[in-house]
Each structure stands twice: as structure tokens, then as C-alpha cells.
Amino acid sequence: MKKDDLGLSYSARKALTVHLGEAAGNEIATLIQRMAAQIEELKKSKVSVTQVIPNQSKIDPVLQALENESF
């Protein structure tokens, strides 16, 4: 995704400014653009996690349940 694509379209920005006022609409549009840029940065820095415990059956059941959760 290019940096230019991280924001809202002109019509979406215009709708925000019309319905919320210019200051609030611009503030929300800027916030959305910054959040999109941060999400893209997180996607780029995401790493795979390698299990360091070879035998999963010896793990405490609570820890094993936590390992199986996805966030």
C-alpha cells in the first residue's frame, strides 16, 4: 500500500467535514491516516514465532491454552 493510499478519499473527507465540521472532520481524517500508517508499519515488522519447547504435552494446561489463543 502506498503512502498516498493510506488516507481517506476526497469524498469521505468532504463528508466528514460537512457532517462534523471542518476542524473535527480533518482531525478524524488525520487520525485515520496515522492509524493506517501505523498498521502498515506493524505488518512490515511482524515476525514468525518459533516454538522453543519441543514437547507440547509437558506444558501446563493453562499455558497450553494461552499458546493456542490468537489475538
Short mmCIF file of C-alpha atoms in Angstrom, two decimals, residues 24-52:
data_model
loop_
_atom_site.label_atom_id
_atom_site.label_comp_id
_atom_site.label_asym_id
_atom_site.label_seq_id
_atom_site.Cartn_x
_atom_site.Cartn_y
_atom_site.Cartn_z
CA ALA A 24 -13.37 17.80 13.65
CA GLY A 25 -13.59 16.20 10.20
CA ASN A 26 -9.97 17.00 9.42
CA GLU A 27 -8.87 15.76 12.83
CA ILE A 28 -10.64 12.42 12.37
CA ALA A 29 -9.34 12.01 8.82
CA THR A 30 -5.77 12.71 10.00
CA LEU A 31 -6.18 10.24 12.85
CA ILE A 32 -7.41 7.54 10.46
CA GLN A 33 -4.48 8.20 8.14
CA ARG A 34 -1.97 7.96 11.02
CA MET A 35 -3.57 4.74 12.29
CA ALA A 36 -3.44 3.21 8.79
CA ALA A 37 0.26 4.09 8.53
CA GLN A 38 0.95 2.51 11.93
CA ILE A 39 -0.92 -0.66 10.96
CA GLU A 40 1.13 -0.92 7.77
CA GLU A 41 4.33 -0.50 9.78
CA LEU A 42 3.24 -3.24 12.19
CA LYS A 43 2.50 -5.55 9.27
CA LYS A 44 6.00 -4.95 7.90
CA SER A 45 7.71 -5.70 11.23
CA LYS A 46 5.63 -8.78 12.06
CA VAL A 47 7.80 -11.84 12.72
CA SER A 48 7.07 -15.53 12.96
CA VAL A 49 7.37 -17.13 16.38
CA THR A 50 9.22 -20.42 16.64
CA GLN A 51 8.33 -22.73 19.50
CA VAL A 52 11.28 -23.27 21.85
#
